[in-house]
PDB file of C-alpha atoms in Angstrom:
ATOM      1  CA  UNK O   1      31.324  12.138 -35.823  1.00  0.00           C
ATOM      2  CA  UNK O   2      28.960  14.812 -35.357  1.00  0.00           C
ATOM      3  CA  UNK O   3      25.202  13.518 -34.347  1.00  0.00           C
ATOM      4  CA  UNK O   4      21.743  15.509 -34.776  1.00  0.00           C
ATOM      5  CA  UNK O   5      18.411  14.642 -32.879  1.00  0.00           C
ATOM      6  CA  UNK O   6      15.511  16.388 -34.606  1.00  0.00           C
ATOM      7  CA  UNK O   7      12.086  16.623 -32.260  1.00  0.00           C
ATOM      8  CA  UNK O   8       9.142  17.584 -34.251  1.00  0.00           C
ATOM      9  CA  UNK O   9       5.955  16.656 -35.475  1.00  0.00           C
ATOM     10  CA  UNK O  10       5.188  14.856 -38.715  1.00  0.00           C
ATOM     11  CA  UNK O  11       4.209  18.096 -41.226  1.00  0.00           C
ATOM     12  CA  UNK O  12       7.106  20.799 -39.553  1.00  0.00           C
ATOM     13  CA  UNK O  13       9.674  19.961 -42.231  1.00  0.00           C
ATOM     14  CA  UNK O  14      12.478  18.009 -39.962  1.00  0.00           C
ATOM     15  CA  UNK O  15      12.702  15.133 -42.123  1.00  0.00           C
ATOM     16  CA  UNK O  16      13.268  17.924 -45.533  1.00  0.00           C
ATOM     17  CA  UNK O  17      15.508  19.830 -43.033  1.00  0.00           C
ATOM     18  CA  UNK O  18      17.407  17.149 -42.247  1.00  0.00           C
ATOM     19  CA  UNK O  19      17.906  15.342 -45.680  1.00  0.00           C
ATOM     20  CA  UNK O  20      18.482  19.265 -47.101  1.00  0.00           C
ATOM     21  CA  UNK O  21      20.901  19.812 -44.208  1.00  0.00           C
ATOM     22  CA  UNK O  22      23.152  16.402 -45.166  1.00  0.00           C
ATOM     23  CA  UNK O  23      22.903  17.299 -48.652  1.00  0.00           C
ATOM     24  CA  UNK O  24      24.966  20.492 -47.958  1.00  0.00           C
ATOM     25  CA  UNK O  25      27.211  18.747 -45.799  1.00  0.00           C
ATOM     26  CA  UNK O  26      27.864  16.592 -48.363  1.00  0.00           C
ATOM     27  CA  UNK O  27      28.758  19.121 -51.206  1.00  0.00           C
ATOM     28  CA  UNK O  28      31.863  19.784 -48.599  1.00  0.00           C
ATOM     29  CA  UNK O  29      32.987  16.903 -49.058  1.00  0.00           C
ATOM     30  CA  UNK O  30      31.771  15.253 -45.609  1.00  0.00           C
ATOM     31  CA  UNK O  31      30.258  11.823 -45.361  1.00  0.00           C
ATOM     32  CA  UNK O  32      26.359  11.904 -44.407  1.00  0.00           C
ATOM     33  CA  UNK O  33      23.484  10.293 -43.326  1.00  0.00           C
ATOM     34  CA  UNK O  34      19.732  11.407 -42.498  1.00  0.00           C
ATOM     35  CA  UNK O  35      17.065   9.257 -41.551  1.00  0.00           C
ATOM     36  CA  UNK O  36      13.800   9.611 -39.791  1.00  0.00           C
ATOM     37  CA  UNK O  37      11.688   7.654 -36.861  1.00  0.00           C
ATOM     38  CA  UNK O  38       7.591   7.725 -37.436  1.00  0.00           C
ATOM     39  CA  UNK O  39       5.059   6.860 -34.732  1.00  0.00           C
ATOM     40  CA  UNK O  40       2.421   7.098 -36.515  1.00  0.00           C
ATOM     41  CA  UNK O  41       2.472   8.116 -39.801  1.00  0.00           C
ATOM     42  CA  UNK O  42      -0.396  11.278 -39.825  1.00  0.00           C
ATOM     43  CA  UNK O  43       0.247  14.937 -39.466  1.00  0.00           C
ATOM     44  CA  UNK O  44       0.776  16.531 -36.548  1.00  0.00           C
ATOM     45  CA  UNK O  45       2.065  13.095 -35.067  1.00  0.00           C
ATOM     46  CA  UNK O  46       5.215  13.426 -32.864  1.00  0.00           C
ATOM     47  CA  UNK O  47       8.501  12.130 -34.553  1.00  0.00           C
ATOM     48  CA  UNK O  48      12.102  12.242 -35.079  1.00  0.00           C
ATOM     49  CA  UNK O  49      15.118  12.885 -37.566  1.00  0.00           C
ATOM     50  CA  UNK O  50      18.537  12.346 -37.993  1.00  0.00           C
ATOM     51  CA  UNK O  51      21.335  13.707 -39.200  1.00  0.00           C
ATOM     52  CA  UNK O  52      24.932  12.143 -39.148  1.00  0.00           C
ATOM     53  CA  UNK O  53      28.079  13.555 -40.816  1.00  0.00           C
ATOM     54  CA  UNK O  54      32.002  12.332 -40.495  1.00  0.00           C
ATOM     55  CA  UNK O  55      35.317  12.781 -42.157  1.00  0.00           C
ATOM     56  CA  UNK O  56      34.994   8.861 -42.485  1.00  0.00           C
ATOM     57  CA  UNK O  57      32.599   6.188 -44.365  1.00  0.00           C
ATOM     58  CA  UNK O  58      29.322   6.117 -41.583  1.00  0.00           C
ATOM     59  CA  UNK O  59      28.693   2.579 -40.534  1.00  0.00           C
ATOM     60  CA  UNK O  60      26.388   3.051 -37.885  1.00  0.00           C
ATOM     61  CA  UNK O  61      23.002   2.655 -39.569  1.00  0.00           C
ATOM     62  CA  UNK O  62      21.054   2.530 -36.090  1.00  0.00           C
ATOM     63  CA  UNK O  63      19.053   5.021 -34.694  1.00  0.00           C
ATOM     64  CA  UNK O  64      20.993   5.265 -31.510  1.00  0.00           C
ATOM     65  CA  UNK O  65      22.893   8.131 -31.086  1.00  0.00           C
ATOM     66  CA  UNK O  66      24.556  10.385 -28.539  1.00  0.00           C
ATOM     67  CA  UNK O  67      23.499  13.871 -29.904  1.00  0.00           C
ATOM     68  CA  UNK O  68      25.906  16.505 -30.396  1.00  0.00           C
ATOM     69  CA  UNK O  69      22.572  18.657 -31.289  1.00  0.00           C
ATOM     70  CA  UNK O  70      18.942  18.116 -30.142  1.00  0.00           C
ATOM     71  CA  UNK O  71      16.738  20.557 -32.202  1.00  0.00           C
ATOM     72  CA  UNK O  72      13.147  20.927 -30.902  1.00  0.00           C
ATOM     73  CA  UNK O  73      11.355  22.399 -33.780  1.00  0.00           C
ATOM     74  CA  UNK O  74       7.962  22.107 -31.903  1.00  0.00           C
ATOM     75  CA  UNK O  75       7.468  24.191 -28.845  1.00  0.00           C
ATOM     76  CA  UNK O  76       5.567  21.376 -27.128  1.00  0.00           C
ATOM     77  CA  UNK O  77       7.653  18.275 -27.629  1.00  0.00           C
ATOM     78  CA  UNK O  78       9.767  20.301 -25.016  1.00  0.00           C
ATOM     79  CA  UNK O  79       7.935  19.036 -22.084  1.00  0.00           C
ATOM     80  CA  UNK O  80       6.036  15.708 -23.962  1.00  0.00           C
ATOM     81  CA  UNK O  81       9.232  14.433 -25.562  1.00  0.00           C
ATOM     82  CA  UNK O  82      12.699  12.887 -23.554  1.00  0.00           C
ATOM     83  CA  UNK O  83      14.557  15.436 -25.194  1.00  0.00           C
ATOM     84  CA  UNK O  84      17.210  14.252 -23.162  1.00  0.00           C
ATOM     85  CA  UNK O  85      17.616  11.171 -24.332  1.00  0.00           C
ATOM     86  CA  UNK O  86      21.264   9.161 -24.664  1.00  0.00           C
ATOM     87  CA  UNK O  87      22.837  13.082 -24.210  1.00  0.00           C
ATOM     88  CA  UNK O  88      26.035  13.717 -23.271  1.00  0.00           C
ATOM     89  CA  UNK O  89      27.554  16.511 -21.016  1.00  0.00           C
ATOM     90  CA  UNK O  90      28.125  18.922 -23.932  1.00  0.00           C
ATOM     91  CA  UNK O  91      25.198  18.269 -25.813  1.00  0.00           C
ATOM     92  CA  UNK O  92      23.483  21.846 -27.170  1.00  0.00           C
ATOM     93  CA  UNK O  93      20.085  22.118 -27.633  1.00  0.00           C
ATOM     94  CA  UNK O  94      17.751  24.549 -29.973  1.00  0.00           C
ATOM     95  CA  UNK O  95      14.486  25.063 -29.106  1.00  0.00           C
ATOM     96  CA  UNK O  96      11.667  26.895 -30.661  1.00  0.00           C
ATOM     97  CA  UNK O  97       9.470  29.002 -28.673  1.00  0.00           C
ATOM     98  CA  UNK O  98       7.758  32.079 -27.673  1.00  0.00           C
ATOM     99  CA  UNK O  99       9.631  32.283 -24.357  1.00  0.00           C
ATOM    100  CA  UNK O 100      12.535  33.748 -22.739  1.00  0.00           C
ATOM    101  CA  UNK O 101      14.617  31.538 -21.965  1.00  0.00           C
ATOM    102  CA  UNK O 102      14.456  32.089 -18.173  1.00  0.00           C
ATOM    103  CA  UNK O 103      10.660  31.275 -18.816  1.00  0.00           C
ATOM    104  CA  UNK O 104      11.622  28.378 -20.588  1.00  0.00           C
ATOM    105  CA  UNK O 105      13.846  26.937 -17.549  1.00  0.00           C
ATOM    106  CA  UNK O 106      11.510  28.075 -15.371  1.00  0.00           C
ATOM    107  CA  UNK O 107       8.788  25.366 -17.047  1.00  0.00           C
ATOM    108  CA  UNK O 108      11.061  22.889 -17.452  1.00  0.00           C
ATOM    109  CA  UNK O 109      13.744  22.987 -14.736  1.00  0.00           C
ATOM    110  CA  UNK O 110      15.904  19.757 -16.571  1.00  0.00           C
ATOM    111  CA  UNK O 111      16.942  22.551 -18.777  1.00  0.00           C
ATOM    112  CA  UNK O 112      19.188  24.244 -16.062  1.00  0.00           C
ATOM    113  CA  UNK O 113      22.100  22.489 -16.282  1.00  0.00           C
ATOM    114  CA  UNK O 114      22.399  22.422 -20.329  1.00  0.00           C
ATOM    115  CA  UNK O 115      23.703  24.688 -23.063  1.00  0.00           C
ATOM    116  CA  UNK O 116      20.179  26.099 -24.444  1.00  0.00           C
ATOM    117  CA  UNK O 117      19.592  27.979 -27.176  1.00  0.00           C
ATOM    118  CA  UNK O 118      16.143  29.147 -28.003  1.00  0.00           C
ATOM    119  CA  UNK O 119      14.354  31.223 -31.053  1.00  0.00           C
ATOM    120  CA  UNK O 120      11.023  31.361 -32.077  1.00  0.00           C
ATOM    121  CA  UNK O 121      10.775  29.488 -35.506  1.00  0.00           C
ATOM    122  CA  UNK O 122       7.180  29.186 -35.748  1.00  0.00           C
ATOM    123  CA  UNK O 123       7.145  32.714 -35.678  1.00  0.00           C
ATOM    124  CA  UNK O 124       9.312  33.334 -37.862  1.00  0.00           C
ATOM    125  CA  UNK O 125       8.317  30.917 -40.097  1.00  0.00           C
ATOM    126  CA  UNK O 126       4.744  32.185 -40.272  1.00  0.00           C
ATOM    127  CA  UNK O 127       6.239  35.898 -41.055  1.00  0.00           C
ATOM    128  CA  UNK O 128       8.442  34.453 -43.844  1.00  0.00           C
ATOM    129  CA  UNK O 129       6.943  31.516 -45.473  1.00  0.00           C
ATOM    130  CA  UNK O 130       3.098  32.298 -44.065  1.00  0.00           C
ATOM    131  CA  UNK O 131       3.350  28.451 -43.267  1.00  0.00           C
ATOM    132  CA  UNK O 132       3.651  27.309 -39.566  1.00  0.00           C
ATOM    133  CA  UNK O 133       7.254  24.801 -40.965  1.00  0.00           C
ATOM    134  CA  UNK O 134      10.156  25.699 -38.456  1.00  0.00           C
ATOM    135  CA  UNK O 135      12.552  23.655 -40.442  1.00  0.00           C
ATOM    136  CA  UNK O 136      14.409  26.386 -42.623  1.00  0.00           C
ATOM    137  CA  UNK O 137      14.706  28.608 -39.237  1.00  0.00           C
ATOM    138  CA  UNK O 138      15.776  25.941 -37.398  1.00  0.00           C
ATOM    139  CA  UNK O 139      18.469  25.139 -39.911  1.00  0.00           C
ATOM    140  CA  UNK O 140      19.779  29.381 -39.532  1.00  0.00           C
ATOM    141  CA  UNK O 141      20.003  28.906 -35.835  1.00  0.00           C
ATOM    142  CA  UNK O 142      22.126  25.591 -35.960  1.00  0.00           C
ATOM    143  CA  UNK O 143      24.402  26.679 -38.937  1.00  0.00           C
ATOM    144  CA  UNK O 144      24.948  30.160 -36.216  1.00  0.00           C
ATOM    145  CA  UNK O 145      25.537  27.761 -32.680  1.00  0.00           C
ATOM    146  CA  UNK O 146      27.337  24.970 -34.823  1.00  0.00           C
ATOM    147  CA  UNK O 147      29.543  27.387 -37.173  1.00  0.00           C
ATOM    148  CA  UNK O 148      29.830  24.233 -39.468  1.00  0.00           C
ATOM    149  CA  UNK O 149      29.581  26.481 -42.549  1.00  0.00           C
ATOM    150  CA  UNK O 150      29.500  29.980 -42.818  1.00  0.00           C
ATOM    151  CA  UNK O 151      25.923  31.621 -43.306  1.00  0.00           C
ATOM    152  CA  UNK O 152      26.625  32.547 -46.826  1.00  0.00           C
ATOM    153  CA  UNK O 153      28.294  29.630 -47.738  1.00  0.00           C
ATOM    154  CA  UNK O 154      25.232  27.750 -46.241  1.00  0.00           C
ATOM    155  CA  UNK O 155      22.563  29.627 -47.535  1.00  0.00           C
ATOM    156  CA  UNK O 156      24.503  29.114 -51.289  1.00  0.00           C
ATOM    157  CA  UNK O 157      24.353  25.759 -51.022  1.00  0.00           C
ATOM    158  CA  UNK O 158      20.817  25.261 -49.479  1.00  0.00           C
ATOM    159  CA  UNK O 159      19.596  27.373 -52.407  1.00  0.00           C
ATOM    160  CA  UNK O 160      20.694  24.760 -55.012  1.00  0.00           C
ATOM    161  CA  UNK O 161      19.270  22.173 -52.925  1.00  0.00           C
ATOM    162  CA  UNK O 162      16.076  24.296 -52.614  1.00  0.00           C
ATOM    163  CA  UNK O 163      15.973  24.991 -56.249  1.00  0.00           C
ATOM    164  CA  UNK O 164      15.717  21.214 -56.994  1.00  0.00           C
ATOM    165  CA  UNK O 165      12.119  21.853 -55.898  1.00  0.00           C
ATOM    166  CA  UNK O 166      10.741  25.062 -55.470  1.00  0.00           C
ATOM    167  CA  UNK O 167       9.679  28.278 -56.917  1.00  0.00           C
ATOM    168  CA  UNK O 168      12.179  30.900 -56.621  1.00  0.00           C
ATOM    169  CA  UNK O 169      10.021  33.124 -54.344  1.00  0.00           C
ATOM    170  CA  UNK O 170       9.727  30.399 -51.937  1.00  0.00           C
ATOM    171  CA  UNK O 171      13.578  29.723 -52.334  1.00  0.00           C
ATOM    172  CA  UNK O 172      14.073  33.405 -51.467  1.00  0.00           C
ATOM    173  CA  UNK O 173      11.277  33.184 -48.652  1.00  0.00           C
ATOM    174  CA  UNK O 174      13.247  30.295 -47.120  1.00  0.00           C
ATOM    175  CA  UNK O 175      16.631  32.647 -47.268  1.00  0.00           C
ATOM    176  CA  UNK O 176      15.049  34.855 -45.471  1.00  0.00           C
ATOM    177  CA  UNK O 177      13.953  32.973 -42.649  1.00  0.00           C
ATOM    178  CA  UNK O 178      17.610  30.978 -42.302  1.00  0.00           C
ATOM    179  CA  UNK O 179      18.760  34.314 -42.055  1.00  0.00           C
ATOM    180  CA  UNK O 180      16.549  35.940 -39.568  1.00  0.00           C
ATOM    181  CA  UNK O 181      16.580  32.721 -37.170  1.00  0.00           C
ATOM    182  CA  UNK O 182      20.501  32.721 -37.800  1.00  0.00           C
ATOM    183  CA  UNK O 183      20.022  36.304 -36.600  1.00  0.00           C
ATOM    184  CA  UNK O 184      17.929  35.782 -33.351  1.00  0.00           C
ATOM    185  CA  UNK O 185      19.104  32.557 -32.020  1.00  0.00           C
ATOM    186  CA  UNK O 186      20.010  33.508 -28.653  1.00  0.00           C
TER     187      UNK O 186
END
């Protein structure tokens, strides 16, 4: 079984990213599950998704998990949040910010020992969408350190999930930011 931990806050698009995420996985055939955890239910208020996906029927329905993935789509939830929590030894973890990431270890020393990834997602967010909502990058740089799905094949799918919803420039918008995150995850 392959777990996600999303770190956000309430407003960034984890719980959509999630849900949008499992949707895809589904269409492969996988089973899925994505769920969220509220504190309290405002904007900007810290929180958490979920994302579960197996070859076999999921019946853990808890909110326990040992991450596979931890993706911190708020810079800040880096050092206010136990990112850390229940990992295990090979857990990866994609975080959005500014920083290098030798700046990034530097401010939080925990981070020494793990398998980091980092990209900017707000940025990039607010150069593709105009719209501080890291979720769609943050999707391009876990589909790139994951290689569950090809980018393509990915992006395809996303679009029909997109397309449920949205306009088709913000579809396209949304493409572009998958892409570029996919692109700079380092």
């Amino acid at each position: 079984m392959l777990e996600i931990r999303w770190h956000s806050r309430a407003g960034q698009g984890a719980v959509t990213g999630a849900k949008g995420l499992a949707d895809v996985i589904a269409g492969i055939g996988k089973e899925v599950q994505a769920f969220a955890t509220y504190g309290s239910a405002k904007r900007g208020a810290t929180m958490a998704a979920f994302d579960r996906f197996d070859d076999s029927p999921i019946l853990n329905h808890e909110k326990y998990m040992e991450p596979d993935y931890v993706l911190v789509i708020d810079p800040g939830l880096t050092f206010i949040a136990d990112i850390f929590e229940n990992e295990k030894p090979t857990t990866k973890y994609i975080i959005t910010t500014h920083l290098t990431k030798d700046e990034l270890i530097a401010k939080k020393p925990e981070l020494k020992t793990k398998e980091v990834y980092i990209v900017d997602c707000i940025k990039i967010s607010l150069d593709t969408l105009g719209k501080p909502i890291p979720n769609a990058p943050m999707l391009g740089a876990f589909i790139k350190i994951s290689n569950i799905l090809g980018i393509e094949e990915f992006k395809s799918a996303f679009k029909k999930v997109l397309g449920k919803k949205l306009p088709q420039q913000v579809i396209d918008a949304n493409m572009f930011a998958i892409q570029r995150a996919y692109d700079e995850v380092k």
